[in-house]
C-alpha atoms as one frame of an Amber mdcrd trajectory, in Angstrom:
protein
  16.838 -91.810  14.958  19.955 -93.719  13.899  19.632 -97.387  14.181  21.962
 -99.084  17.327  25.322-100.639  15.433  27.135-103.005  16.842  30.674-103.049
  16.371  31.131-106.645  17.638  31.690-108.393  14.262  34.227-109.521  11.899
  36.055-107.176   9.977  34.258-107.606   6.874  31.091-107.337   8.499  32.361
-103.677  10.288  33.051-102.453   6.777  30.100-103.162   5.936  28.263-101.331
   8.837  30.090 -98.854   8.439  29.254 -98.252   5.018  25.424 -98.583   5.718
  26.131 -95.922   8.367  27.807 -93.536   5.962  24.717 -93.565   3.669  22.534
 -92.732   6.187  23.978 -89.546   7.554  24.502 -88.381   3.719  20.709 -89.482
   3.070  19.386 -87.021   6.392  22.193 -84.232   5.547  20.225 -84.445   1.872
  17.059 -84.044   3.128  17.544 -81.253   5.770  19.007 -79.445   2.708  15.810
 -79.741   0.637  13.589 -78.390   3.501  15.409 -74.638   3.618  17.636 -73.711
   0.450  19.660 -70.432  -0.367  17.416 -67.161   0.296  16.777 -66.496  -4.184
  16.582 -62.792  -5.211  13.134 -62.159  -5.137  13.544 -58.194  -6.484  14.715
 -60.537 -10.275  12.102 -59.124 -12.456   9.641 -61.464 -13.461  10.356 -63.375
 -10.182   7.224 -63.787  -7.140   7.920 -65.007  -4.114   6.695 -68.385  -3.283
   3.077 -67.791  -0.814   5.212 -69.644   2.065   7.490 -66.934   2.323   5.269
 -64.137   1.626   4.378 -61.874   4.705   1.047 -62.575   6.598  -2.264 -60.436
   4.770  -3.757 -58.406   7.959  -7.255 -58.569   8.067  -9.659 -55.861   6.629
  -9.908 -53.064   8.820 -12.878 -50.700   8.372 -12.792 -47.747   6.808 -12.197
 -44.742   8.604 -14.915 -42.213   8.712 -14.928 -39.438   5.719 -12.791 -36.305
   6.587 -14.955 -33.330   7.045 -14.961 -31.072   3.801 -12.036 -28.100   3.739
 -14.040 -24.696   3.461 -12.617 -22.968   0.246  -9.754 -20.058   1.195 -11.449
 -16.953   1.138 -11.623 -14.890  -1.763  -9.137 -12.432  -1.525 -10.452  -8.913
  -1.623  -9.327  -4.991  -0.973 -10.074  -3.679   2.556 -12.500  -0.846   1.725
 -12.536   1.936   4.504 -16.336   2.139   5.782 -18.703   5.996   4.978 -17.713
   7.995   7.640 -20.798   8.544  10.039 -19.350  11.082  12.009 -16.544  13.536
  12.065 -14.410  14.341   8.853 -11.971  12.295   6.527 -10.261  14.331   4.621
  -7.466  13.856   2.379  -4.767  15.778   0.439  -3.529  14.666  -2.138  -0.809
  15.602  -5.741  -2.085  13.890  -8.711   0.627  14.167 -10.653  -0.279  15.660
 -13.771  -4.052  14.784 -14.242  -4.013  17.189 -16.962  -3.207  17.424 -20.682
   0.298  17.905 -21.572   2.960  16.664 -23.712   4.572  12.920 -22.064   6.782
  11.024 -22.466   4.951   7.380 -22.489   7.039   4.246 -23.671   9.970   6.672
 -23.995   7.698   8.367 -27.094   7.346  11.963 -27.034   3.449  12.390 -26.694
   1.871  15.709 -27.733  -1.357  17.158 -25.789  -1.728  13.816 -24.216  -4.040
  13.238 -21.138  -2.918  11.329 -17.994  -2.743   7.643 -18.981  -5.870   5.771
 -18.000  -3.693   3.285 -15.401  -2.867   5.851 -13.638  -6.141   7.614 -13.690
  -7.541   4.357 -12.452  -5.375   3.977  -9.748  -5.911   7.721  -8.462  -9.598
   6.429  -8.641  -9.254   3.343  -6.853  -6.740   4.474  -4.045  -9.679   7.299
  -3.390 -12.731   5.179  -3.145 -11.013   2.631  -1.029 -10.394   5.249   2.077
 -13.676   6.942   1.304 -13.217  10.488   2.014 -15.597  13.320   2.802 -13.158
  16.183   1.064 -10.591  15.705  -1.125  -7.560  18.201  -1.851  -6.275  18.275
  -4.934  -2.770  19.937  -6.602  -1.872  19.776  -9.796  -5.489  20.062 -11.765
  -5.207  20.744 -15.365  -8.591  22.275 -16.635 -12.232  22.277 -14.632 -12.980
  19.957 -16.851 -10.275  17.746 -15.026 -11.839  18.138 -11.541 -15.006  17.190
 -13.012 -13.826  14.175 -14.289 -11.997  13.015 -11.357 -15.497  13.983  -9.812
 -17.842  11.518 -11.991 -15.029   8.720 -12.275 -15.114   8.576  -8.313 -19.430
   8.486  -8.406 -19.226   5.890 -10.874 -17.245   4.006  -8.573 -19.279   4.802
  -5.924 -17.818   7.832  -4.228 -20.329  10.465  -4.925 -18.533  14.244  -3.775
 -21.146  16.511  -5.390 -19.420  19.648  -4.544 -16.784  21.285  -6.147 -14.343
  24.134  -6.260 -11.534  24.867  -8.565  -8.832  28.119  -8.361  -5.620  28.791
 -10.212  -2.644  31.054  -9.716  -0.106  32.514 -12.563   0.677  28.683 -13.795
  -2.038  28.370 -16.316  -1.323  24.653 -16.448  -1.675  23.522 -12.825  -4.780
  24.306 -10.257  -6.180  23.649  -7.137  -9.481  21.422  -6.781 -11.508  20.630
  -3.665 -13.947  17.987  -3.863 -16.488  17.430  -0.962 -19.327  15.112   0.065
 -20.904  17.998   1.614 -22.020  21.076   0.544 -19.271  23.959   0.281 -20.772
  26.974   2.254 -18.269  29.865   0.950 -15.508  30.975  -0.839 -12.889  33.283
  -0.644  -9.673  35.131  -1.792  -6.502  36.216  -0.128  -6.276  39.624  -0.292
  -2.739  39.824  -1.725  -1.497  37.170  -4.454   2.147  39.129  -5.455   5.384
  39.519  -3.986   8.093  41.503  -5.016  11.625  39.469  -5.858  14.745  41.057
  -7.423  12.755  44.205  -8.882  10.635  41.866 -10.285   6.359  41.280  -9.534
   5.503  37.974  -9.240   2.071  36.055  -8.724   1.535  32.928  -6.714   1.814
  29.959  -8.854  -1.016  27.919  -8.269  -3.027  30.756  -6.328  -4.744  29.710
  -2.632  -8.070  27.426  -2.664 -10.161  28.945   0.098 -13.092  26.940   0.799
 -15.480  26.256   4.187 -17.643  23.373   4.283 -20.065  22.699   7.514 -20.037
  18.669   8.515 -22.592  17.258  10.606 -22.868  21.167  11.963 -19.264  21.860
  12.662 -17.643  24.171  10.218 -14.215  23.163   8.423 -12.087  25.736   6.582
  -9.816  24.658   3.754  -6.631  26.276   2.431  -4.688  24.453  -0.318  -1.628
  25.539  -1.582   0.873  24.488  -4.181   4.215  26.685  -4.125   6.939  26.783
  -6.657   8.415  23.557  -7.859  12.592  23.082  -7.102  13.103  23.289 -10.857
  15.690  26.615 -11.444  14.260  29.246 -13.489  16.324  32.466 -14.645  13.966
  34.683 -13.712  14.045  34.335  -9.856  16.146  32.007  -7.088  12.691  28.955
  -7.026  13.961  28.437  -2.999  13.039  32.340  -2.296  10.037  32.347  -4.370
   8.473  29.529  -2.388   9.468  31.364   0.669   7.289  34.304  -0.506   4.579
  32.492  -1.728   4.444  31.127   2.103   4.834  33.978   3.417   1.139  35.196
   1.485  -0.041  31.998   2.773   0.840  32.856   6.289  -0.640  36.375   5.754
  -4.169  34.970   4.694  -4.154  33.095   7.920  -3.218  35.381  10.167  -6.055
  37.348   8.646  -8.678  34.744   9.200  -7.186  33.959  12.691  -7.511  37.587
  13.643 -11.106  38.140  12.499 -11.741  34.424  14.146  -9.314  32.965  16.635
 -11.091  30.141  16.463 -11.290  29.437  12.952 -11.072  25.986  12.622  -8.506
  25.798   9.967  -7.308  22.947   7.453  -3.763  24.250   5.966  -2.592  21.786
   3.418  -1.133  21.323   0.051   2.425  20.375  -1.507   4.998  22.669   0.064
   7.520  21.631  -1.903   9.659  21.830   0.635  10.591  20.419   3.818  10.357
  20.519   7.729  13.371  22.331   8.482  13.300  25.171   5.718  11.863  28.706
   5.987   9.243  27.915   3.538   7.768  25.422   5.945   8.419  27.184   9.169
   6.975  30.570   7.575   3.154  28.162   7.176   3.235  27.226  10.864   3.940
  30.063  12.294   6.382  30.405  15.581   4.830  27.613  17.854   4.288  29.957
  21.181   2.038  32.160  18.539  -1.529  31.575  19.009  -1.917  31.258  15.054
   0.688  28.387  15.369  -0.612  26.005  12.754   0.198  22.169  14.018   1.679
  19.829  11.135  -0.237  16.334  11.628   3.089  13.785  12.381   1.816  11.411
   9.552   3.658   8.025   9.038   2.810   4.934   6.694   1.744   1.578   7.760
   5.642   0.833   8.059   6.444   4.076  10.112   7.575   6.016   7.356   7.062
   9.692   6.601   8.112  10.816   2.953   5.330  11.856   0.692   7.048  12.023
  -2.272   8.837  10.054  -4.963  11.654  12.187  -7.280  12.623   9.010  -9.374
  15.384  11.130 -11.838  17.121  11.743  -8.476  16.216   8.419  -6.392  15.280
  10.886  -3.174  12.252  10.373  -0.826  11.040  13.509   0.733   8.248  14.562
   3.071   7.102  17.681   1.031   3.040  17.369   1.454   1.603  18.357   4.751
  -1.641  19.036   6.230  -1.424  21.669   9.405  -4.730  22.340  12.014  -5.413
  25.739  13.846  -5.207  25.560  17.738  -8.906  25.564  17.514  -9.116  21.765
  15.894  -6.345  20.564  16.651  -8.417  18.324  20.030 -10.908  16.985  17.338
  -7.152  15.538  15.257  -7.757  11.842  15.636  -3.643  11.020  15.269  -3.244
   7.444  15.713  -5.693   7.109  12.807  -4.460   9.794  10.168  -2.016   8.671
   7.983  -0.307   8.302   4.549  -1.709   6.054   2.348   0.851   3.399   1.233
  -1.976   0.866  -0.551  -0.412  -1.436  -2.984  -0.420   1.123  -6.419   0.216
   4.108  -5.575   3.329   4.667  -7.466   1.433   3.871 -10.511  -1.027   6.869
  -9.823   0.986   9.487  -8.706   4.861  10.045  -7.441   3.381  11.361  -4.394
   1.104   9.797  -1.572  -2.035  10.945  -0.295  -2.338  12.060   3.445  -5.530
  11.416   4.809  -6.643  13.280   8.657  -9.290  11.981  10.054 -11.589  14.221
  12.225 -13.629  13.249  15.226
């Protein structure tokens, strides 16, 4: 508080005052100054701030209670179909090649080389995890082949004890059937030639006929393998596959007339597709009661083709598997399918069908 001044004095003395006055507003200005200076630059490295201006320490808080522990991810493993218990799986299937020939591997020229091991593996492991009852093979080198396939699948723990093996004219390529139960007969189709341009030919791969009886319900199997599309200058390849159907069709009309209700399995690689005469010729006219019934198989993403020509880039549905009128009710159709697991281009440049049977 300032002191009370007078100004009731001689001029000397009011000079005086008034000098004493000055000195104490300068002397107060000076000390409000020292109380709160400049903010300094506290972020000058090497520089704290001073513990007045320092934010207020919060008190300890206690520790919050441990999080539970995070179960592991599970391990990530392939979904393995379950043994069938009852009905029939059965699947068809073009191994491409599991045979000895000369390859091409690395672009090397291989002579009299087997199929590689990756791809036998893959065959194996596509198998084993949809865990048929019957297996239809094309495209079989030797029986020694078939039996190979046969103990590669045990060891992996798909044990199909019984086996049949038949060949055509092509002394390369055969027909195997593989099955968990026993295979009750065998047979033959009565004719195996067809006449084309003057010329006798045979059936190229022949015509696997082979019943099996299932949990006491009998299953007939026909596999076929016609004529590839690759030219030859002995005959038009489009009409021999058309004839080769057409002794297909014959052998079932046989069967069908001794048995209308033969319970029939038609399958194979046709190589052909829906619309031709080659495929039309195997089912028979639909209003005929030998009409065979082509199983509308689709992948997990809705997609039909079976097969893979890489030179060309085309997809084509060219494997089928057809049913008699007879079992066509036991067809379980939402659940057959072709097999699209991861790998399967490294086994084969086709894809397995698989019908499952109630």
């Amino acid at each position: 508080m300032f002191p009370r001044v007078s100004f009731r004095h001689s001029g000397a003395d009011s000079l005086r005052l008034a000098g004493i006055l000055a000195a104490a507003v300068l002397a107060f200005g000076m000390a409000s100054c020292g109380k709160k200076g400049g903010t300094p630059d506290w972020d000058t490295p090497g520089q704290e701030a001073p513990a007045a201006e320092t934010a207020a320490v919060p008190a300890p808080q206690p520790a919050p209670p441990p999080a539970p522990p995070v179960a592991p991810p599970p391990a990530v493993t392939e979904v393995t179909a379950e043994p069938s218990s009852e009905g029939l799986r059965f699947i068809a299937y073009n191994v491409e090649n599991w045979l000895t020939m000369d390859r091409y591997v690395d672009n090397k020229l291989l002579k009299n080389t087997p199929k590689p091991e990756e791809e036998k593996q893959a065959v194996v492991n596509m198998l084993v995890a949809n865990t048929p009852d019957v297996i239809g093979f094309c495209e079989i080198g030797e029986a020694g082949d078939l039996a190979e396939i046969q103990s590669s699948l045990k060891a992996a723990g798909l044990d199909l004890p019984h086996s049949h093996y038949i060949g055509g004219s092509d002394p390369v390529r055969h027909l195997g059937l593989l099955s968990r139960f026993p295979i009750t007969s065998t047979a033959k189709a009565a004719e195996t030639d067809f006449q084309l341009q003057g010329r006798t030919f045979s059936i190229n791969r022949g015509i696997l006929d082979a019943t099996i009886t299932a949990r006491g319900k009998p299953y007939r199997f026909l596999g076929v393998h016609f004529k590839s599309k690759r030219a030859i200058e002995e005959a038009d390849q489009e009409e021999m596959r058309v004839h080769e159907a057409r002794l297909l069709r014959r052998h079932v009309d046989a069967l069908l007339q001794a048995d209308p209700e033969a319970r029939l399995v038609v399958y194979g690689d046709f190589n052909d597709t829906r619309p031709t005469k080659t495929f039309k010729t195997v089912t028979g006219s639909y209003n005929d009661p030998g009409y065979l019934t082509a199983l509308p198989l689709k992948d997990s993403r809705g997609h039909s083709w079976t097969h893979h020509w890489g030179l060309h880039d085309i997809y084509s549905r060219i494997d089928f598997i057809t049913v008699s009128r007879a079992l066509r009710p036991e067809v379980d159709f939402r659940a057959s399918h072709i097999i699209d697991m991861p790998g399967w281009e490294k086994a084969s440049d086709h894809r397995a069908l698989i019908a499952i049977f109630n």
